[in-house]
Each structure stands twice: as structure tokens, then as C-alpha cells.
Tab-separated table of N, CA and C in Angstrom:
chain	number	residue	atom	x	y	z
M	1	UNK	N	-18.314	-2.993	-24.349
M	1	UNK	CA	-17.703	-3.721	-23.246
M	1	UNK	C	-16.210	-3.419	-23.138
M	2	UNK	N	-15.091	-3.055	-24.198
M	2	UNK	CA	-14.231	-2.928	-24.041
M	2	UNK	C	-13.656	-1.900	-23.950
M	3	UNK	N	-14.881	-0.467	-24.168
M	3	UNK	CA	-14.485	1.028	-23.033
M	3	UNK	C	-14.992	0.431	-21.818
M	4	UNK	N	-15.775	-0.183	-20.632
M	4	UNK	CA	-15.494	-0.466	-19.772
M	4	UNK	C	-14.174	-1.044	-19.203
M	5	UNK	N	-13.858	-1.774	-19.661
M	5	UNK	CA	-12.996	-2.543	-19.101
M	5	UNK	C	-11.340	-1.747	-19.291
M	6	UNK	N	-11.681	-1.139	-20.561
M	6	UNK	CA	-10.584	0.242	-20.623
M	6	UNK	C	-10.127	1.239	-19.334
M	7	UNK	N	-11.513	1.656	-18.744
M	7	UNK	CA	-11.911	2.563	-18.199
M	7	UNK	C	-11.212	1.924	-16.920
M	8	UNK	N	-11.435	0.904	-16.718
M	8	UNK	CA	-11.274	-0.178	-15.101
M	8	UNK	C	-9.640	0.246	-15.044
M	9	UNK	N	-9.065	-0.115	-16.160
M	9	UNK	CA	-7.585	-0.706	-16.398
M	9	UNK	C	-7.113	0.589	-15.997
M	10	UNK	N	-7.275	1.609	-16.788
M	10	UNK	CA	-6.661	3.171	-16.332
M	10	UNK	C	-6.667	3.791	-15.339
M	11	UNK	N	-8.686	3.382	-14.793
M	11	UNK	CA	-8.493	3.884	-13.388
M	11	UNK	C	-7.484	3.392	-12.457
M	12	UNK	N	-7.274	1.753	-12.069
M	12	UNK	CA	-6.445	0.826	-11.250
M	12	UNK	C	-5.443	1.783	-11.455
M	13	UNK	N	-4.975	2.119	-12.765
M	13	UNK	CA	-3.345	2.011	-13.229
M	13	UNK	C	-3.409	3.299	-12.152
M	14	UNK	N	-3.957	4.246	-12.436
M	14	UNK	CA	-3.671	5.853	-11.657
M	14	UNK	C	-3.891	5.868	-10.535
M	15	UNK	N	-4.824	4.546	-9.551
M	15	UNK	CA	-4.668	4.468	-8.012
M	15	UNK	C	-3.389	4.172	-7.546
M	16	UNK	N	-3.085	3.080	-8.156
M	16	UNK	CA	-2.115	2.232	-7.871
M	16	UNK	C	-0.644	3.133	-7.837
M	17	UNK	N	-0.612	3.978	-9.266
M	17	UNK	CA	0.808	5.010	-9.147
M	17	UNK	C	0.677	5.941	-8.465
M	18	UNK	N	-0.645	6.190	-8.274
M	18	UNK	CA	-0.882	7.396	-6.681
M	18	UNK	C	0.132	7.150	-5.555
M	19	UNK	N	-0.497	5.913	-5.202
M	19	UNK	CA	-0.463	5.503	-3.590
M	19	UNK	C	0.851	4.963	-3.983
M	20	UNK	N	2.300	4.332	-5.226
M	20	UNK	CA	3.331	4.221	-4.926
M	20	UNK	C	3.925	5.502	-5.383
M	21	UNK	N	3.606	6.567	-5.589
M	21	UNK	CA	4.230	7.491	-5.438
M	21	UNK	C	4.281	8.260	-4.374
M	22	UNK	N	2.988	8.456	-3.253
M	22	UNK	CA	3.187	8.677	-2.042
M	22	UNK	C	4.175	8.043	-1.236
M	23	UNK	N	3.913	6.503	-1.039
M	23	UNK	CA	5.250	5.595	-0.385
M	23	UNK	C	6.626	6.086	-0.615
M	24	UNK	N	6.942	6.220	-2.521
M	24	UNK	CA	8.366	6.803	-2.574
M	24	UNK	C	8.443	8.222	-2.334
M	25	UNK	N	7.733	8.513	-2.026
M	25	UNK	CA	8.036	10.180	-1.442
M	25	UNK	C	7.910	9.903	0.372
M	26	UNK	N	7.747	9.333	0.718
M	26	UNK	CA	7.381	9.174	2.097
M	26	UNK	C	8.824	8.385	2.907
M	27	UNK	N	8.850	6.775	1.727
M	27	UNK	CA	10.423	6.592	2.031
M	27	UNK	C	11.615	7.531	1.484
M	28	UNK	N	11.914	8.567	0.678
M	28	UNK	CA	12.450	9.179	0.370
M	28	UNK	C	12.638	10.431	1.398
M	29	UNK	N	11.873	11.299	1.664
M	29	UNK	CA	11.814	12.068	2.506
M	29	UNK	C	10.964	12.104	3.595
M	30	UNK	N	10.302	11.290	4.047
M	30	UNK	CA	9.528	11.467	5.509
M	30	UNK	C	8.385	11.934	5.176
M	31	UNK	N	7.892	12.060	3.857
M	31	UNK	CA	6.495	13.346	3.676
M	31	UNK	C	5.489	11.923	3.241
M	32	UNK	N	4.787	12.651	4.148
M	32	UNK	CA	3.007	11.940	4.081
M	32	UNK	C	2.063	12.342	3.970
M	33	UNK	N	0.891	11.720	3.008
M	33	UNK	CA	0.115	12.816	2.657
M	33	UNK	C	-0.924	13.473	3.872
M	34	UNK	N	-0.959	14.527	3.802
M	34	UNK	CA	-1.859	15.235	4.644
M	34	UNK	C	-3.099	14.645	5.555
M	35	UNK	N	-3.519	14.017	4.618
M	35	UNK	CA	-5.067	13.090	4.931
M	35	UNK	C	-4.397	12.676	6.135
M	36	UNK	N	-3.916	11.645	6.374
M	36	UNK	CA	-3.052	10.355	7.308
M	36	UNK	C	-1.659	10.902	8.216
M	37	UNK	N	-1.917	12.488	7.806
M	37	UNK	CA	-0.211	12.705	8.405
M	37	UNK	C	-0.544	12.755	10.422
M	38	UNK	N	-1.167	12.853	10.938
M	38	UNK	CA	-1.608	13.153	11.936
M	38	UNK	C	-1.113	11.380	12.707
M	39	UNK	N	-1.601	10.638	12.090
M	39	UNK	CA	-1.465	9.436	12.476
M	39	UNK	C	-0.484	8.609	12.477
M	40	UNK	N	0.546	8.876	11.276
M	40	UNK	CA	1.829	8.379	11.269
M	40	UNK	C	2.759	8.515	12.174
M	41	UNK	N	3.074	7.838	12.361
M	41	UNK	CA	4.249	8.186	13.720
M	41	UNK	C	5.971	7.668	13.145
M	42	UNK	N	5.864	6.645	12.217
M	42	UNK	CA	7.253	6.269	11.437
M	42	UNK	C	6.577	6.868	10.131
M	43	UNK	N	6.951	7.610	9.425
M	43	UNK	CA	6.463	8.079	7.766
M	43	UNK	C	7.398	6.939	6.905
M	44	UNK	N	8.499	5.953	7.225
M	44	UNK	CA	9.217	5.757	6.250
M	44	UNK	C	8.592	4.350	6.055
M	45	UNK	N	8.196	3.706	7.481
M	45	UNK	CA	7.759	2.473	7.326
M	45	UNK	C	5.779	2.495	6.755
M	46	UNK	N	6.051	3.631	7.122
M	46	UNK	CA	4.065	4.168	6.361
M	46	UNK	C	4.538	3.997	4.690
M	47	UNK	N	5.606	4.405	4.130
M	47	UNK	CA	6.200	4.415	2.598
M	47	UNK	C	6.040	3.052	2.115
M	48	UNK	N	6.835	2.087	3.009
M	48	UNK	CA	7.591	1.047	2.330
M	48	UNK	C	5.851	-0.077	2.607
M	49	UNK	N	5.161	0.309	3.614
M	49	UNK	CA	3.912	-0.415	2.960
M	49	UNK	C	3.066	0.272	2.386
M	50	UNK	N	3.312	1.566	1.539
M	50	UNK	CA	2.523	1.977	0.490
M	50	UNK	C	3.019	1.184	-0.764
M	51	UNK	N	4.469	0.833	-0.712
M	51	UNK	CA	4.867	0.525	-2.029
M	51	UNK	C	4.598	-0.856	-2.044
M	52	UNK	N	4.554	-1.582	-1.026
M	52	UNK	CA	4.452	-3.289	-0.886
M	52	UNK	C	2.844	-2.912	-1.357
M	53	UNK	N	1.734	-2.070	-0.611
M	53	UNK	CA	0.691	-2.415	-1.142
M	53	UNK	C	0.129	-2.263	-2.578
M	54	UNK	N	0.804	-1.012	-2.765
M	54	UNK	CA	0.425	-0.746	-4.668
M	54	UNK	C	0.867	-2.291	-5.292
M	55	UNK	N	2.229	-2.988	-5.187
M	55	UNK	CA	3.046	-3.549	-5.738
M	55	UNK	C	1.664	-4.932	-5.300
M	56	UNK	N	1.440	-5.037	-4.808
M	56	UNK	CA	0.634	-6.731	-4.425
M	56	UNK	C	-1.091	-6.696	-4.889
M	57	UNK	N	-1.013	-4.996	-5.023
M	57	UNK	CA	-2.860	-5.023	-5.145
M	57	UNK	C	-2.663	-4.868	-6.899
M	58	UNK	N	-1.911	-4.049	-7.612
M	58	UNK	CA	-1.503	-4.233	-8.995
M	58	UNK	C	-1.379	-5.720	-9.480
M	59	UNK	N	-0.529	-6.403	-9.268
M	59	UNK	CA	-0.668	-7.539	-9.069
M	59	UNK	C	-1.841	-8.461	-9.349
M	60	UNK	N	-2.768	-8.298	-8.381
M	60	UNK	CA	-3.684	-8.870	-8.157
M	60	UNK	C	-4.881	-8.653	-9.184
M	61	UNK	N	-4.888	-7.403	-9.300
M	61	UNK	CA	-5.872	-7.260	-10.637
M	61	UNK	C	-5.503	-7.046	-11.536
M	62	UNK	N	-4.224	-6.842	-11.836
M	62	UNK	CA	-4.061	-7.153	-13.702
M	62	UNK	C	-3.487	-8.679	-13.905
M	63	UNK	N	-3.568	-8.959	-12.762
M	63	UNK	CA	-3.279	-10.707	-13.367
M	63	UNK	C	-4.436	-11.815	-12.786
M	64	UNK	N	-5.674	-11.250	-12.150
M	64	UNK	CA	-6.680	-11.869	-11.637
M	64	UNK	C	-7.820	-11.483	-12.654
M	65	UNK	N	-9.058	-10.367	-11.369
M	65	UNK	CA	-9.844	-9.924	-12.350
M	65	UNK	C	-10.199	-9.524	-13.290
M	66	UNK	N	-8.666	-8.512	-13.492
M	66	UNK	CA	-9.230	-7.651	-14.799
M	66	UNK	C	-8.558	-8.256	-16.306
M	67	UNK	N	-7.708	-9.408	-16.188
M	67	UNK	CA	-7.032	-10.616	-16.754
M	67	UNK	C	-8.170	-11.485	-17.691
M	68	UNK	N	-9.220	-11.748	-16.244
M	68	UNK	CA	-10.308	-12.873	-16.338
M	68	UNK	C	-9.654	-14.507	-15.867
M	69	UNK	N	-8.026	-13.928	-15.429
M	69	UNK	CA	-7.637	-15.566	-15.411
M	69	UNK	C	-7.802	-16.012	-13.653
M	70	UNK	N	-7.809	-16.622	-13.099
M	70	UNK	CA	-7.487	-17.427	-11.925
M	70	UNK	C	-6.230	-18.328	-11.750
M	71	UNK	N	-5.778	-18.075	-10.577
M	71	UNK	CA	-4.609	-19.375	-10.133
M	71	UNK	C	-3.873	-18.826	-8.828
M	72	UNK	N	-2.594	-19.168	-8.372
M	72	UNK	CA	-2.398	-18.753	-7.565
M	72	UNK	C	-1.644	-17.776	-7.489
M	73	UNK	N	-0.858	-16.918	-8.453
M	73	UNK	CA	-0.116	-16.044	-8.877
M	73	UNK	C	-1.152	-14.295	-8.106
M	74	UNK	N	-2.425	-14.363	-8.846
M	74	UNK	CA	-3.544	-13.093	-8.521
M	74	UNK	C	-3.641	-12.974	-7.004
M	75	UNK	N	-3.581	-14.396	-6.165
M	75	UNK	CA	-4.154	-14.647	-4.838
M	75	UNK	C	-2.407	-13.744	-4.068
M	76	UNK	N	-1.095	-14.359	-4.621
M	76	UNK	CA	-0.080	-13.999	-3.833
M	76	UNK	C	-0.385	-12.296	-4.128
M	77	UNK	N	-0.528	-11.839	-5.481
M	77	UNK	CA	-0.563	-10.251	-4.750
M	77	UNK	C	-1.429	-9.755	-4.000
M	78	UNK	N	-2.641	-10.308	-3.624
M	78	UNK	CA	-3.599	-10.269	-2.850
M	78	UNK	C	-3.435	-10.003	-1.241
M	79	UNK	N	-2.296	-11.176	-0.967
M	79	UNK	CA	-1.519	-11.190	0.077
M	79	UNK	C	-0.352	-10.348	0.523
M	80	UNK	N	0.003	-10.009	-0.844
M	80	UNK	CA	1.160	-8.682	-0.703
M	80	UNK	C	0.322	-7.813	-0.292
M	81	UNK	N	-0.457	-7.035	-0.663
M	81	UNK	CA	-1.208	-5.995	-0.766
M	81	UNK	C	-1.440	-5.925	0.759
M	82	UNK	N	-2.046	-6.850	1.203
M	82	UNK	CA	-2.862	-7.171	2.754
M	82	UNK	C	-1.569	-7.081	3.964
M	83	UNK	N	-0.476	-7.735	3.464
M	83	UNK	CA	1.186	-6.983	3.886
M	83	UNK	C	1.603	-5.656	4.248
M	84	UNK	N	0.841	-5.170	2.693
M	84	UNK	CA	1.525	-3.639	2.972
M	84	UNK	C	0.456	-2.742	3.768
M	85	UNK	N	-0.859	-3.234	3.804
M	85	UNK	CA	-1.456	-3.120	4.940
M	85	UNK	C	-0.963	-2.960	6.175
M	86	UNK	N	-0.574	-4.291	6.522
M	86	UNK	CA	-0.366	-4.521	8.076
M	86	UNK	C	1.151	-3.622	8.080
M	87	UNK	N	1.664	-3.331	7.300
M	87	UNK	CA	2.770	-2.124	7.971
M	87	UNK	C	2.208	-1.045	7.778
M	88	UNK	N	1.656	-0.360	7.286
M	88	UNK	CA	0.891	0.779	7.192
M	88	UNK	C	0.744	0.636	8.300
M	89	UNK	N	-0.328	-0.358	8.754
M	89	UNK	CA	-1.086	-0.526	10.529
M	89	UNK	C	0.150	0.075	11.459
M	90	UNK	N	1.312	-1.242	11.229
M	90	UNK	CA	2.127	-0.736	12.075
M	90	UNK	C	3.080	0.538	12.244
M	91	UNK	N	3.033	1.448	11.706
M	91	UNK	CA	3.729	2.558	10.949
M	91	UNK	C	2.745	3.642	12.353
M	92	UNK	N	1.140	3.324	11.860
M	92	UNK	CA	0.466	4.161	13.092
M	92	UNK	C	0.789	3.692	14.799
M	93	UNK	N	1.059	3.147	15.174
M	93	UNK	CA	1.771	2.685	16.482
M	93	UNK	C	2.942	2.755	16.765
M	94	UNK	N	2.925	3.475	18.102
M	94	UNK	CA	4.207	3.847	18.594
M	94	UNK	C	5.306	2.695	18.900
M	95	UNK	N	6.351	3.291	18.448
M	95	UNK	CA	7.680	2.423	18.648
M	95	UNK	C	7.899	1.512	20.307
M	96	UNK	N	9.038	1.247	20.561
M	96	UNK	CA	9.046	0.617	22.082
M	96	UNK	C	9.859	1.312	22.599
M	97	UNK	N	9.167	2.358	23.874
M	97	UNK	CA	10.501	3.335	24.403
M	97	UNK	C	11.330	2.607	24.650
M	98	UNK	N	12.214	3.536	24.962
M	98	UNK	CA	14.032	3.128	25.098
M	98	UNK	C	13.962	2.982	26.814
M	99	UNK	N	13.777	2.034	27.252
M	99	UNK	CA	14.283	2.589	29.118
M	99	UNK	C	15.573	1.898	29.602
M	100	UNK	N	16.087	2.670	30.230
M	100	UNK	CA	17.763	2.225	30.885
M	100	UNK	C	17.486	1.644	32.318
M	101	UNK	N	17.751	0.303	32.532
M	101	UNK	CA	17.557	-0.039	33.619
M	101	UNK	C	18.037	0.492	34.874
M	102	UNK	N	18.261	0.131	35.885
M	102	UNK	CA	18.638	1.169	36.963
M	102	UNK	C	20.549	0.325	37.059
M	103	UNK	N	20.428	-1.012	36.711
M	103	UNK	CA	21.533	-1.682	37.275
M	103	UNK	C	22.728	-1.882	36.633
């Protein structure tokens, strides 16, 4: 049982520094990974909710499931995570053109 749960912990650990090492390369220089680059339209704000999401979904399972504990601490990174979501989301949608009124 405790090479499973080994196995869990390492995998998380190497998703999790994946996807915030994409973000800091993305807020750092504009680069996104290939998969998703088509769709990004801001790369920096695509970064800063890669790093909010690693940072809230880490969180969430080394102090929830893979813990074994409950409370409300596991649930807030839960909510981070679901954060760095919704800028990701917004990262794929275009900005608000600029228009100069006539007057």
C-alpha cells in the first residue's frame, strides 16, 4: 500500500511542476506550449493561471486526499486551482478592441 501511494505522490509532484513550469516560462517569455499555442491569445495571463492552478491543485491533494485529512484548508486549494482555470479560460478570449470615438 505504501508503493501506491508513493507512486500517487511523485506522479502529482511531476504534473504539478510540469504545468508551473510552463506558466513560468509563459509569464517569463510569452512561450506556450505547443498543444494550446493556437488558442492563446494573452500567453502571459495563460502563465499566471498555470501557476495559480498548479499552486491550488498541489494544495489540494497533498493536504486533502493524498494527506487522508479533511477541512477547509484542501477545499481553498480546490478553489485556487478552479481560479487558475477561469484565467486560463480567459487568456483564450480576445481582449476589448480599442475604438476612438468620432467626438
Amino acid at each position: 500500500m505504501i508503493g501506491m501511494h508513493m507512486f500517487l505522490v511523485v506522479a502529482s509532484a511531476v504534473v504539478f511542476g510540469l504545468l508551473a513550469l510552463s506558466g513560468l516560462a509563459s509569464v517569463a517569455t510569452g512561450w506556450v506550449i505547443p498543444v494550446g499555442r493556437s488558442r492563446v491569445l494573452r500567453p502571459r495571463l495563460w502563465g499566471a493561471g498555470c501557476l495559480v492552478a498548479a499552486a491550488g491543485g498541489a494544495v489540494f491533494l497533498y493536504l486533502g486526499p493524498l494527506a487522508g485529512a479533511h477541512g477547509p484548508l484542501p477545499w481553498a486549494g480546490w478553489l485556487a486551482f478552479m481560479a487558475g482555470l477561469g484565467l486560463q479560460t480567459l487568456a483564450q478570449r480576445p481582449g476589448r478592441a480599442a475604438t476612438r470615438s468620432a467626438s
